[in-house]
PDB file of C-alpha atoms and ligand atoms in Angstrom:
ATOM      1  CA  MET A 544       0.000   0.000   0.000  1.00  0.00           C
ATOM      2  CA  ARG A 545       2.707   2.328   1.062  1.00  0.00           C
ATOM      3  CA  THR A 546       4.636   1.829  -2.169  1.00  0.00           C
ATOM      4  CA  ILE A 547       1.591   2.528  -4.228  1.00  0.00           C
ATOM      5  CA  SER A 548       0.762   5.753  -2.460  1.00  0.00           C
ATOM      6  CA  THR A 549       4.414   6.794  -2.672  1.00  0.00           C
ATOM      7  CA  ILE A 550       4.384   6.083  -6.358  1.00  0.00           C
ATOM      8  CA  HIS A 551       1.210   8.085  -6.656  1.00  0.00           C
ATOM      9  CA  ARG A 552       2.733  10.960  -4.804  1.00  0.00           C
ATOM     10  CA  TYR A 553       5.825  10.874  -7.014  1.00  0.00           C
ATOM     11  CA  SER A 554       3.829  10.686 -10.170  1.00  0.00           C
ATOM     12  CA  PHE A 555       1.692  13.580  -8.991  1.00  0.00           C
ATOM     13  CA  VAL A 556       4.795  15.669  -8.310  1.00  0.00           C
ATOM     14  CA  ALA A 557       6.243  14.605 -11.660  1.00  0.00           C
ATOM     15  CA  LEU A 558       3.048  15.621 -13.408  1.00  0.00           C
ATOM     16  CA  CYS A 559       3.135  19.034 -11.816  1.00  0.00           C
ATOM     17  CA  VAL A 560       6.771  19.522 -12.750  1.00  0.00           C
ATOM     18  CA  LEU A 561       6.464  18.156 -16.264  1.00  0.00           C
ATOM     19  CA  LEU A 562       3.156  19.695 -17.137  1.00  0.00           C
ATOM     20  CA  PRO A 563       3.133  23.286 -15.918  1.00  0.00           C
ATOM     21  CA  GLY A 564       0.483  23.702 -18.602  1.00  0.00           C
ATOM     22  CA  LEU A 565      -1.959  22.144 -16.151  1.00  0.00           C
ATOM     23  CA  ALA A 566      -1.740  25.155 -13.866  1.00  0.00           C
ATOM     24  CA  ALA A 567      -1.911  27.545 -16.799  1.00  0.00           C
ATOM     25  CA  SER A 568      -5.226  26.051 -17.889  1.00  0.00           C
ATOM     26  CA  GLU A 569      -6.831  27.900 -14.947  1.00  0.00           C
ATOM     27  CA  PRO A 570      -8.183  31.092 -16.492  1.00  0.00           C
ATOM     28  CA  ALA A 571      -5.873  34.024 -15.742  1.00  0.00           C
ATOM     29  CA  LEU A 572      -7.254  36.938 -13.765  1.00  0.00           C
ATOM     30  CA  THR A 573      -7.246  39.212 -16.799  1.00  0.00           C
ATOM     31  CA  THR A 574      -9.013  36.743 -19.123  1.00  0.00           C
ATOM     32  CA  GLY A 575     -12.005  38.575 -20.523  1.00  0.00           C
ATOM     33  CA  CYS A 576     -10.264  41.954 -20.221  1.00  0.00           C
ATOM     34  CA  GLN A 577      -6.872  41.435 -21.796  1.00  0.00           C
ATOM     35  CA  ASP A 578      -8.055  41.186 -25.408  1.00  0.00           C
ATOM     36  CA  CYS A 579      -8.982  44.849 -25.171  1.00  0.00           C
ATOM     37  CA  HIS A 580      -6.925  46.331 -22.304  1.00  0.00           C
ATOM     38  CA  GLY A 581      -3.927  43.984 -22.438  1.00  0.00           C
ATOM     39  CA  VAL A 582      -2.485  42.163 -19.438  1.00  0.00           C
ATOM     40  CA  ASP A 583      -0.489  45.321 -18.651  1.00  0.00           C
ATOM     41  CA  GLY A 584      -3.429  47.723 -19.087  1.00  0.00           C
ATOM     42  CA  LEU A 585      -1.723  49.665 -21.884  1.00  0.00           C
ATOM     43  CA  ALA A 586      -4.159  48.331 -24.489  1.00  0.00           C
ATOM     44  CA  ALA A 587      -1.415  48.258 -27.113  1.00  0.00           C
ATOM     45  CA  GLU A 588      -3.318  45.726 -29.231  1.00  0.00           C
ATOM     46  CA  ASN A 589      -6.598  47.599 -29.175  1.00  0.00           C
ATOM     47  CA  LEU A 590      -6.134  51.288 -29.814  1.00  0.00           C
ATOM     48  CA  ASP A 591      -9.830  51.991 -29.209  1.00  0.00           C
ATOM     49  CA  ALA A 592      -9.721  50.779 -25.600  1.00  0.00           C
ATOM     50  CA  PRO A 593      -8.614  53.132 -22.820  1.00  0.00           C
ATOM     51  CA  VAL A 594      -5.281  52.784 -21.045  1.00  0.00           C
ATOM     52  CA  ILE A 595      -6.038  51.545 -17.514  1.00  0.00           C
ATOM     53  CA  ALA A 596      -2.466  50.830 -16.330  1.00  0.00           C
ATOM     54  CA  GLY A 597      -1.558  52.765 -13.200  1.00  0.00           C
ATOM     55  CA  MET A 598      -5.119  54.007 -12.682  1.00  0.00           C
ATOM     56  CA  PRO A 599      -5.782  53.913  -8.917  1.00  0.00           C
ATOM     57  CA  ALA A 600      -7.776  50.834  -7.908  1.00  0.00           C
ATOM     58  CA  VAL A 601     -10.526  52.974  -6.391  1.00  0.00           C
ATOM     59  CA  HIS A 602     -11.009  54.780  -9.744  1.00  0.00           C
ATOM     60  CA  ILE A 603     -11.052  51.499 -11.658  1.00  0.00           C
ATOM     61  CA  GLU A 604     -13.725  50.112  -9.359  1.00  0.00           C
ATOM     62  CA  GLU A 605     -15.804  53.277  -9.536  1.00  0.00           C
ATOM     63  CA  ALA A 606     -15.648  53.284 -13.333  1.00  0.00           C
ATOM     64  CA  ILE A 607     -16.639  49.621 -13.558  1.00  0.00           C
ATOM     65  CA  TYR A 608     -19.567  50.111 -11.199  1.00  0.00           C
ATOM     66  CA  ALA A 609     -20.643  53.117 -13.288  1.00  0.00           C
ATOM     67  CA  TYR A 610     -20.843  50.816 -16.346  1.00  0.00           C
ATOM     68  CA  ARG A 611     -22.638  48.190 -14.321  1.00  0.00           C
ATOM     69  CA  ASP A 612     -25.332  50.499 -12.994  1.00  0.00           C
ATOM     70  CA  GLY A 613     -25.798  52.367 -16.280  1.00  0.00           C
ATOM     71  CA  ALA A 614     -24.276  55.743 -15.302  1.00  0.00           C
ATOM     72  CA  ARG A 615     -21.862  55.008 -18.164  1.00  0.00           C
ATOM     73  CA  GLN A 616     -23.207  53.427 -21.322  1.00  0.00           C
ATOM     74  CA  CYS A 617     -21.143  51.354 -23.748  1.00  0.00           C
ATOM     75  CA  ARG A 618     -22.752  52.322 -26.996  1.00  0.00           C
ATOM     76  CA  TYR A 619     -19.502  52.106 -28.849  1.00  0.00           C
ATOM     77  CA  GLU A 620     -18.236  48.821 -27.344  1.00  0.00           C
ATOM     78  CA  PRO A 621     -21.181  46.885 -25.814  1.00  0.00           C
ATOM     79  CA  LEU A 622     -18.909  43.961 -24.926  1.00  0.00           C
ATOM     80  CA  MET A 623     -17.219  46.094 -22.261  1.00  0.00           C
ATOM     81  CA  CYS A 624     -20.482  46.584 -20.318  1.00  0.00           C
ATOM     82  CA  GLU A 625     -21.539  43.010 -21.042  1.00  0.00           C
ATOM     83  CA  THR A 626     -18.281  41.656 -19.577  1.00  0.00           C
ATOM     84  CA  VAL A 627     -18.297  43.651 -16.346  1.00  0.00           C
ATOM     85  CA  LEU A 628     -21.968  42.878 -15.786  1.00  0.00           C
ATOM     86  CA  HIS A 629     -20.961  39.222 -15.478  1.00  0.00           C
ATOM     87  CA  THR A 630     -17.850  39.757 -13.356  1.00  0.00           C
ATOM     88  CA  SER A 631     -18.099  39.198  -9.598  1.00  0.00           C
ATOM     89  CA  ASP A 632     -17.358  42.006  -7.121  1.00  0.00           C
ATOM     90  CA  GLU A 633     -14.423  40.018  -5.783  1.00  0.00           C
ATOM     91  CA  ARG A 634     -12.900  39.619  -9.226  1.00  0.00           C
ATOM     92  CA  ILE A 635     -13.430  43.322  -9.928  1.00  0.00           C
ATOM     93  CA  ALA A 636     -11.516  44.160  -6.738  1.00  0.00           C
ATOM     94  CA  ASN A 637      -8.669  41.840  -7.785  1.00  0.00           C
ATOM     95  CA  LEU A 638      -8.610  43.225 -11.333  1.00  0.00           C
ATOM     96  CA  ALA A 639      -8.547  46.784 -10.002  1.00  0.00           C
ATOM     97  CA  GLU A 640      -5.534  45.945  -7.858  1.00  0.00           C
ATOM     98  CA  HIS A 641      -3.796  44.222 -10.743  1.00  0.00           C
ATOM     99  CA  TYR A 642      -4.223  47.063 -13.232  1.00  0.00           C
ATOM    100  CA  ALA A 643      -3.444  49.738 -10.632  1.00  0.00           C
ATOM    101  CA  ALA A 644      -0.076  48.056 -10.046  1.00  0.00           C
ATOM    102  CA  GLN A 645       0.906  48.186 -13.756  1.00  0.00           C
ATOM    103  CA  LYS A 646       3.287  50.830 -14.978  1.00  0.00           C
ATOM    104  CA  ARG A 647       1.656  53.811 -16.651  1.00  0.00           C
ATOM    105  CA  ASP A 648       3.487  54.926 -19.745  1.00  0.00           C
ATOM    106  CA  SER A 649       3.157  57.744 -22.220  1.00  0.00           C
ATOM    107  CA  SER A 650       0.455  57.029 -24.813  1.00  0.00           C
ATOM    108  CA  LYS A 651       3.285  57.429 -27.369  1.00  0.00           C
ATOM    109  CA  GLU A 652       1.045  59.511 -29.569  1.00  0.00           C
ATOM    110  CA  ASP A 653       2.327  62.451 -31.593  1.00  0.00           C
ATOM    111  CA  TYR A 654       1.453  65.820 -30.176  1.00  0.00           C
ATOM    112  CA  ASP A 655       1.935  69.447 -31.059  1.00  0.00           C
ATOM    113  CA  GLU A 656       4.191  71.363 -28.627  1.00  0.00           C
ATOM    114  CA  ALA A 657       2.330  74.666 -28.930  1.00  0.00           C
ATOM    115  CA  LEU A 658      -1.072  73.027 -28.458  1.00  0.00           C
ATOM    116  CA  ALA A 659       0.245  71.023 -25.506  1.00  0.00           C
ATOM    117  CA  ALA A 660       1.508  74.231 -23.864  1.00  0.00           C
ATOM    118  CA  ARG A 661      -1.933  75.799 -24.271  1.00  0.00           C
ATOM    119  CA  GLY A 662      -3.577  72.641 -22.961  1.00  0.00           C
ATOM    120  CA  GLU A 663      -1.356  72.718 -19.879  1.00  0.00           C
ATOM    121  CA  LYS A 664      -2.714  76.161 -18.979  1.00  0.00           C
ATOM    122  CA  ILE A 665      -6.333  75.078 -19.461  1.00  0.00           C
ATOM    123  CA  HIS A 666      -5.687  71.975 -17.381  1.00  0.00           C
ATOM    124  CA  ALA A 667      -4.122  74.039 -14.568  1.00  0.00           C
ATOM    125  CA  LYS A 668      -7.056  76.409 -14.528  1.00  0.00           C
ATOM    126  CA  LEU A 669     -10.027  74.053 -14.900  1.00  0.00           C
ATOM    127  CA  CYS A 670      -9.073  70.421 -14.403  1.00  0.00           C
ATOM    128  CA  SER A 671      -5.986  69.994 -12.204  1.00  0.00           C
ATOM    129  CA  GLN A 672      -7.829  70.262  -8.905  1.00  0.00           C
ATOM    130  CA  CYS A 673      -9.435  66.870  -9.567  1.00  0.00           C
ATOM    131  CA  HIS A 674      -7.266  65.212 -12.248  1.00  0.00           C
ATOM    132  CA  LEU A 675      -3.772  64.570 -10.873  1.00  0.00           C
ATOM    133  CA  LYS A 676      -0.869  62.999 -12.730  1.00  0.00           C
ATOM    134  CA  PRO A 677      -0.685  59.189 -12.431  1.00  0.00           C
ATOM    135  CA  ASP A 678       2.564  59.449 -10.414  1.00  0.00           C
ATOM    136  CA  ASP A 679       1.264  62.088  -7.984  1.00  0.00           C
ATOM    137  CA  PRO A 680       1.344  60.618  -4.444  1.00  0.00           C
ATOM    138  CA  ALA A 681      -2.212  61.900  -3.847  1.00  0.00           C
ATOM    139  CA  VAL A 682      -3.675  60.529  -7.096  1.00  0.00           C
ATOM    140  CA  ALA A 683      -5.772  57.812  -5.427  1.00  0.00           C
ATOM    141  CA  ASP A 684      -7.457  60.395  -3.197  1.00  0.00           C
ATOM    142  CA  ALA A 685      -8.243  62.730  -6.092  1.00  0.00           C
ATOM    143  CA  LEU A 686     -11.833  62.937  -7.272  1.00  0.00           C
ATOM    144  CA  GLY A 687     -10.995  62.521 -10.957  1.00  0.00           C
ATOM    145  CA  ILE A 688      -9.297  59.748 -12.931  1.00  0.00           C
ATOM    146  CA  PRO A 689      -5.710  60.461 -14.085  1.00  0.00           C
ATOM    147  CA  LEU A 690      -5.766  61.694 -17.702  1.00  0.00           C
ATOM    148  CA  HIS A 691      -2.044  62.071 -18.458  1.00  0.00           C
ATOM    149  CA  GLY A 692      -0.917  59.300 -20.813  1.00  0.00           C
ATOM    150  CA  GLN A 693      -4.480  58.452 -21.843  1.00  0.00           C
ATOM    151  CA  ARG A 694      -5.161  58.113 -25.583  1.00  0.00           C
ATOM    152  CA  GLY A 695      -6.578  61.049 -27.493  1.00  0.00           C
ATOM    153  CA  VAL A 696      -9.264  59.015 -29.179  1.00  0.00           C
ATOM    154  CA  TYR A 697     -10.599  57.874 -25.798  1.00  0.00           C
ATOM    155  CA  LEU A 698     -10.370  61.321 -24.180  1.00  0.00           C
ATOM    156  CA  ARG A 699     -12.383  62.903 -27.014  1.00  0.00           C
ATOM    157  CA  TYR A 700     -14.898  60.083 -26.837  1.00  0.00           C
ATOM    158  CA  ALA A 701     -15.265  60.315 -23.035  1.00  0.00           C
ATOM    159  CA  LEU A 702     -15.698  64.103 -23.077  1.00  0.00           C
ATOM    160  CA  GLN A 703     -18.239  63.792 -25.873  1.00  0.00           C
ATOM    161  CA  SER A 704     -20.089  61.176 -23.821  1.00  0.00           C
ATOM    162  CA  TYR A 705     -20.482  63.520 -20.829  1.00  0.00           C
ATOM    163  CA  GLN A 706     -21.675  66.264 -23.160  1.00  0.00           C
ATOM    164  CA  ASP A 707     -24.273  64.192 -25.010  1.00  0.00           C
ATOM    165  CA  GLY A 708     -25.547  62.208 -22.011  1.00  0.00           C
ATOM    166  CA  ARG A 709     -24.061  58.747 -22.609  1.00  0.00           C
ATOM    167  CA  ARG A 710     -22.242  59.274 -19.321  1.00  0.00           C
ATOM    168  CA  GLU A 711     -23.718  60.915 -16.288  1.00  0.00           C
ATOM    169  CA  ASN A 712     -21.629  63.767 -15.007  1.00  0.00           C
ATOM    170  CA  LEU A 713     -21.107  62.449 -11.531  1.00  0.00           C
ATOM    171  CA  LEU A 714     -20.067  65.884 -10.292  1.00  0.00           C
ATOM    172  CA  ASP A 715     -21.734  69.176 -11.118  1.00  0.00           C
ATOM    173  CA  ALA A 716     -18.357  70.817 -10.598  1.00  0.00           C
ATOM    174  CA  MET A 717     -16.910  68.944 -13.582  1.00  0.00           C
ATOM    175  CA  ALA A 718     -19.991  69.629 -15.723  1.00  0.00           C
ATOM    176  CA  GLU A 719     -19.476  73.327 -14.934  1.00  0.00           C
ATOM    177  CA  LYS A 720     -15.855  73.214 -16.120  1.00  0.00           C
ATOM    178  CA  LEU A 721     -16.711  71.280 -19.260  1.00  0.00           C
ATOM    179  CA  LYS A 722     -19.116  74.056 -20.238  1.00  0.00           C
ATOM    180  CA  GLN A 723     -16.133  76.392 -20.288  1.00  0.00           C
ATOM    181  CA  VAL A 724     -14.153  74.451 -22.913  1.00  0.00           C
ATOM    182  CA  ASP A 725     -14.821  74.413 -26.663  1.00  0.00           C
ATOM    183  CA  SER A 726     -13.565  71.922 -29.226  1.00  0.00           C
ATOM    184  CA  ASP A 727     -10.275  73.839 -29.729  1.00  0.00           C
ATOM    185  CA  ASP A 728      -9.638  73.706 -25.982  1.00  0.00           C
ATOM    186  CA  ILE A 729     -10.331  69.968 -25.986  1.00  0.00           C
ATOM    187  CA  GLU A 730      -7.732  69.470 -28.754  1.00  0.00           C
ATOM    188  CA  ALA A 731      -5.225  71.486 -26.709  1.00  0.00           C
ATOM    189  CA  LEU A 732      -5.965  69.348 -23.636  1.00  0.00           C
ATOM    190  CA  VAL A 733      -5.639  66.114 -25.633  1.00  0.00           C
ATOM    191  CA  ASN A 734      -2.213  67.257 -26.898  1.00  0.00           C
ATOM    192  CA  TYR A 735      -1.173  68.168 -23.374  1.00  0.00           C
ATOM    193  CA  TYR A 736      -2.183  64.775 -21.914  1.00  0.00           C
ATOM    194  CA  ALA A 737      -0.311  63.063 -24.785  1.00  0.00           C
ATOM    195  CA  SER A 738       2.841  65.013 -23.858  1.00  0.00           C
ATOM    196  CA  TYR A 739       3.091  63.159 -20.525  1.00  0.00           C
TER     197      TYR A 739
HETATM  198  C1  HEC B1092     -14.344  44.349 -26.052  1.00  0.00           C
HETATM  199  C2  HEC B1092     -13.316  45.176 -25.431  1.00  0.00           C
HETATM  200  C3  HEC B1092     -13.327  45.316 -23.929  1.00  0.00           C
HETATM  201  C4  HEC B1092     -13.392  44.326 -22.965  1.00  0.00           C
HETATM  202  C5  HEC B1092     -13.555  42.833 -23.161  1.00  0.00           C
HETATM  203  C6  HEC B1092     -13.257  44.995 -21.687  1.00  0.00           C
HETATM  204  N1  HEC B1092     -13.133  46.351 -21.893  1.00  0.00           N
HETATM  205 FE1  HEC B1092     -12.960  47.757 -20.467  1.00  0.00          FE
HETATM  206  N2  HEC B1092     -13.265  49.220 -21.843  1.00  0.00           N
HETATM  207  C7  HEC B1092     -13.343  49.016 -23.207  1.00  0.00           C
HETATM  208  C8  HEC B1092     -13.788  50.257 -23.833  1.00  0.00           C
HETATM  209  C9  HEC B1092     -13.989  50.476 -25.329  1.00  0.00           C
HETATM  210  C10 HEC B1092     -13.992  51.193 -22.782  1.00  0.00           C
HETATM  211  C11 HEC B1092     -14.591  52.576 -22.897  1.00  0.00           C
HETATM  212  C12 HEC B1092     -16.108  52.317 -22.933  1.00  0.00           C
HETATM  213  C13 HEC B1092     -17.041  53.495 -22.857  1.00  0.00           C
HETATM  214  O1  HEC B1092     -16.885  54.356 -21.985  1.00  0.00           O
HETATM  215  O2  HEC B1092     -18.000  53.529 -23.650  1.00  0.00           O
HETATM  216  C14 HEC B1092     -13.610  50.508 -21.557  1.00  0.00           C
HETATM  217  C15 HEC B1092     -13.584  51.094 -20.294  1.00  0.00           C
HETATM  218  C16 HEC B1092     -13.027  50.506 -19.173  1.00  0.00           C
HETATM  219  C17 HEC B1092     -12.692  51.184 -17.936  1.00  0.00           C
HETATM  220  C18 HEC B1092     -12.827  52.674 -17.657  1.00  0.00           C
HETATM  221  C19 HEC B1092     -11.527  53.352 -17.993  1.00  0.00           C
HETATM  222  C20 HEC B1092     -11.524  54.812 -17.658  1.00  0.00           C
HETATM  223  O3  HEC B1092     -10.503  55.474 -17.936  1.00  0.00           O
HETATM  224  O4  HEC B1092     -12.506  55.329 -17.118  1.00  0.00           O
HETATM  225  C21 HEC B1092     -12.191  50.246 -17.082  1.00  0.00           C
HETATM  226  C22 HEC B1092     -11.671  50.473 -15.669  1.00  0.00           C
HETATM  227  C23 HEC B1092     -12.232  48.966 -17.776  1.00  0.00           C
HETATM  228  N3  HEC B1092     -12.726  49.162 -19.041  1.00  0.00           N
HETATM  229  C24 HEC B1092     -11.848  47.748 -17.229  1.00  0.00           C
HETATM  230  C25 HEC B1092     -12.150  46.504 -17.819  1.00  0.00           C
HETATM  231  C26 HEC B1092     -12.035  45.228 -17.147  1.00  0.00           C
HETATM  232  C27 HEC B1092     -11.507  45.042 -15.730  1.00  0.00           C
HETATM  233  C28 HEC B1092     -12.445  44.272 -18.038  1.00  0.00           C
HETATM  234  C29 HEC B1092     -12.575  42.766 -17.819  1.00  0.00           C
HETATM  235  C30 HEC B1092     -13.440  42.362 -16.720  1.00  0.00           C
HETATM  236  C31 HEC B1092     -12.807  44.958 -19.276  1.00  0.00           C
HETATM  237  N4  HEC B1092     -12.626  46.308 -19.089  1.00  0.00           N
HETATM  238  C32 HEC B1092     -13.240  44.361 -20.448  1.00  0.00           C
HETATM  239  C33 HEC B1092     -13.094  47.835 -23.847  1.00  0.00           C
HETATM  240  C34 HEC B1092     -13.176  46.576 -23.249  1.00  0.00           C
HETATM  241  C1  HEC B1093     -14.595  68.735  -9.391  1.00  0.00           C
HETATM  242  C2  HEC B1093     -13.695  67.706  -9.898  1.00  0.00           C
HETATM  243  C3  HEC B1093     -13.489  67.637 -11.392  1.00  0.00           C
HETATM  244  C4  HEC B1093     -13.088  68.660 -12.237  1.00  0.00           C
HETATM  245  C5  HEC B1093     -12.800  70.098 -11.901  1.00  0.00           C
HETATM  246  C6  HEC B1093     -12.922  68.028 -13.540  1.00  0.00           C
HETATM  247  N1  HEC B1093     -13.238  66.710 -13.478  1.00  0.00           N
HETATM  248 FE1  HEC B1093     -13.126  65.358 -14.992  1.00  0.00          FE
HETATM  249  N2  HEC B1093     -13.815  63.870 -13.783  1.00  0.00           N
HETATM  250  C7  HEC B1093     -14.155  64.033 -12.454  1.00  0.00           C
HETATM  251  C8  HEC B1093     -14.725  62.783 -11.968  1.00  0.00           C
HETATM  252  C9  HEC B1093     -15.249  62.522 -10.566  1.00  0.00           C
HETATM  253  C10 HEC B1093     -14.686  61.876 -13.064  1.00  0.00           C
HETATM  254  C11 HEC B1093     -15.191  60.409 -13.092  1.00  0.00           C
HETATM  255  C12 HEC B1093     -16.592  60.418 -13.623  1.00  0.00           C
HETATM  256  C13 HEC B1093     -17.010  59.072 -14.136  1.00  0.00           C
HETATM  257  O1  HEC B1093     -16.668  58.053 -13.527  1.00  0.00           O
HETATM  258  O2  HEC B1093     -17.635  59.011 -15.212  1.00  0.00           O
HETATM  259  C14 HEC B1093     -14.113  62.599 -14.174  1.00  0.00           C
HETATM  260  C15 HEC B1093     -13.900  62.021 -15.420  1.00  0.00           C
HETATM  261  C16 HEC B1093     -13.303  62.679 -16.484  1.00  0.00           C
HETATM  262  C17 HEC B1093     -12.958  62.059 -17.744  1.00  0.00           C
HETATM  263  C18 HEC B1093     -13.120  60.596 -18.082  1.00  0.00           C
HETATM  264  C19 HEC B1093     -11.846  59.894 -17.697  1.00  0.00           C
HETATM  265  C20 HEC B1093     -11.846  58.437 -17.949  1.00  0.00           C
HETATM  266  O3  HEC B1093     -10.769  57.835 -17.802  1.00  0.00           O
HETATM  267  O4  HEC B1093     -12.877  57.854 -18.279  1.00  0.00           O
HETATM  268  C21 HEC B1093     -12.395  63.015 -18.526  1.00  0.00           C
HETATM  269  C22 HEC B1093     -11.870  62.844 -19.933  1.00  0.00           C
HETATM  270  C23 HEC B1093     -12.398  64.250 -17.761  1.00  0.00           C
HETATM  271  N3  HEC B1093     -12.953  64.011 -16.522  1.00  0.00           N
HETATM  272  C24 HEC B1093     -11.894  65.439 -18.213  1.00  0.00           C
HETATM  273  C25 HEC B1093     -11.910  66.630 -17.482  1.00  0.00           C
HETATM  274  C26 HEC B1093     -11.407  67.880 -18.001  1.00  0.00           C
HETATM  275  C27 HEC B1093     -10.795  68.067 -19.381  1.00  0.00           C
HETATM  276  C28 HEC B1093     -11.590  68.817 -17.006  1.00  0.00           C
HETATM  277  C29 HEC B1093     -11.272  70.294 -17.075  1.00  0.00           C
HETATM  278  C30 HEC B1093     -11.845  71.024 -18.197  1.00  0.00           C
HETATM  279  C31 HEC B1093     -12.203  68.133 -15.871  1.00  0.00           C
HETATM  280  N4  HEC B1093     -12.387  66.816 -16.204  1.00  0.00           N
HETATM  281  C32 HEC B1093     -12.519  68.725 -14.666  1.00  0.00           C
HETATM  282  C33 HEC B1093     -13.985  65.172 -11.701  1.00  0.00           C
HETATM  283  C34 HEC B1093     -13.590  66.424 -12.185  1.00  0.00           C
END
């Protein structure tokens, strides 16, 4: 009996050593998200998805719950809302921690220096009180989501969404500021955030 169980134990160990693929067949945490956002949150393979690397976990969770409860609508990419609707709270917490721990990088998009300089001034005047840089020590306590290093296409889309009602403005204070920017200002801001 003893020999048999020993053999079993050895063969079990051997299996685990020889077939690490067994462990990998467990779905990874980011399965269901990584096709669009990447494992590292930089969404390099899907240029229409937002960068979520280095976004504080609390902001990631808030955003996901906004999609879940309809405060944010996914008219452009319904699969995003569909996916998070079927993701457990526990998994959302783990995903938020995972993506928050990833390194934020520049969006590597071209930008215009003069426009970026103008955008920096607009940001300082209207947006910086709530939207801190991703590497600011107080970023997780800020009201807004870090915008530096986010892609232009997503920033334009998100701002448009608040303006045309596909996203609820969660804060009147931000709605107030958005009324003060026109489309030229938005381009300047997009260039500034790309200069990060
Ligand atoms: C089919 C592609 C796709 C899949 C799958 C997907 N997302 Fe998204 N995600 C998007 C797009 C596109 C948006 C922007 C949607 C919008 O606002 O209309 C987005 C938005 C987000 C945001 C908000 C980002 C911000 O800056 O506010 C977070 C956080 C997020 N996704 C996390 C996840 C997580 C976690 C998963 C997996 C459980 C996931 N997504 C699955 C494409 C996807
Ligand atoms: C009083 C605080 C406040 C001010 C000021 C503010 N915002 Fe926001 N902003 C927020 C909050 C809170 C959110 C998250 C809302 C949500 O989850 O949809 C947000 C979300 C955003 C988003 C979406 C980010 C993402 O990743 O999905 C963009 C883009 C944005 N703000 C741009 C701006 C710009 C540009 C200005 C200045 C003209 C500005 N905001 C001023 C609080 C603010």
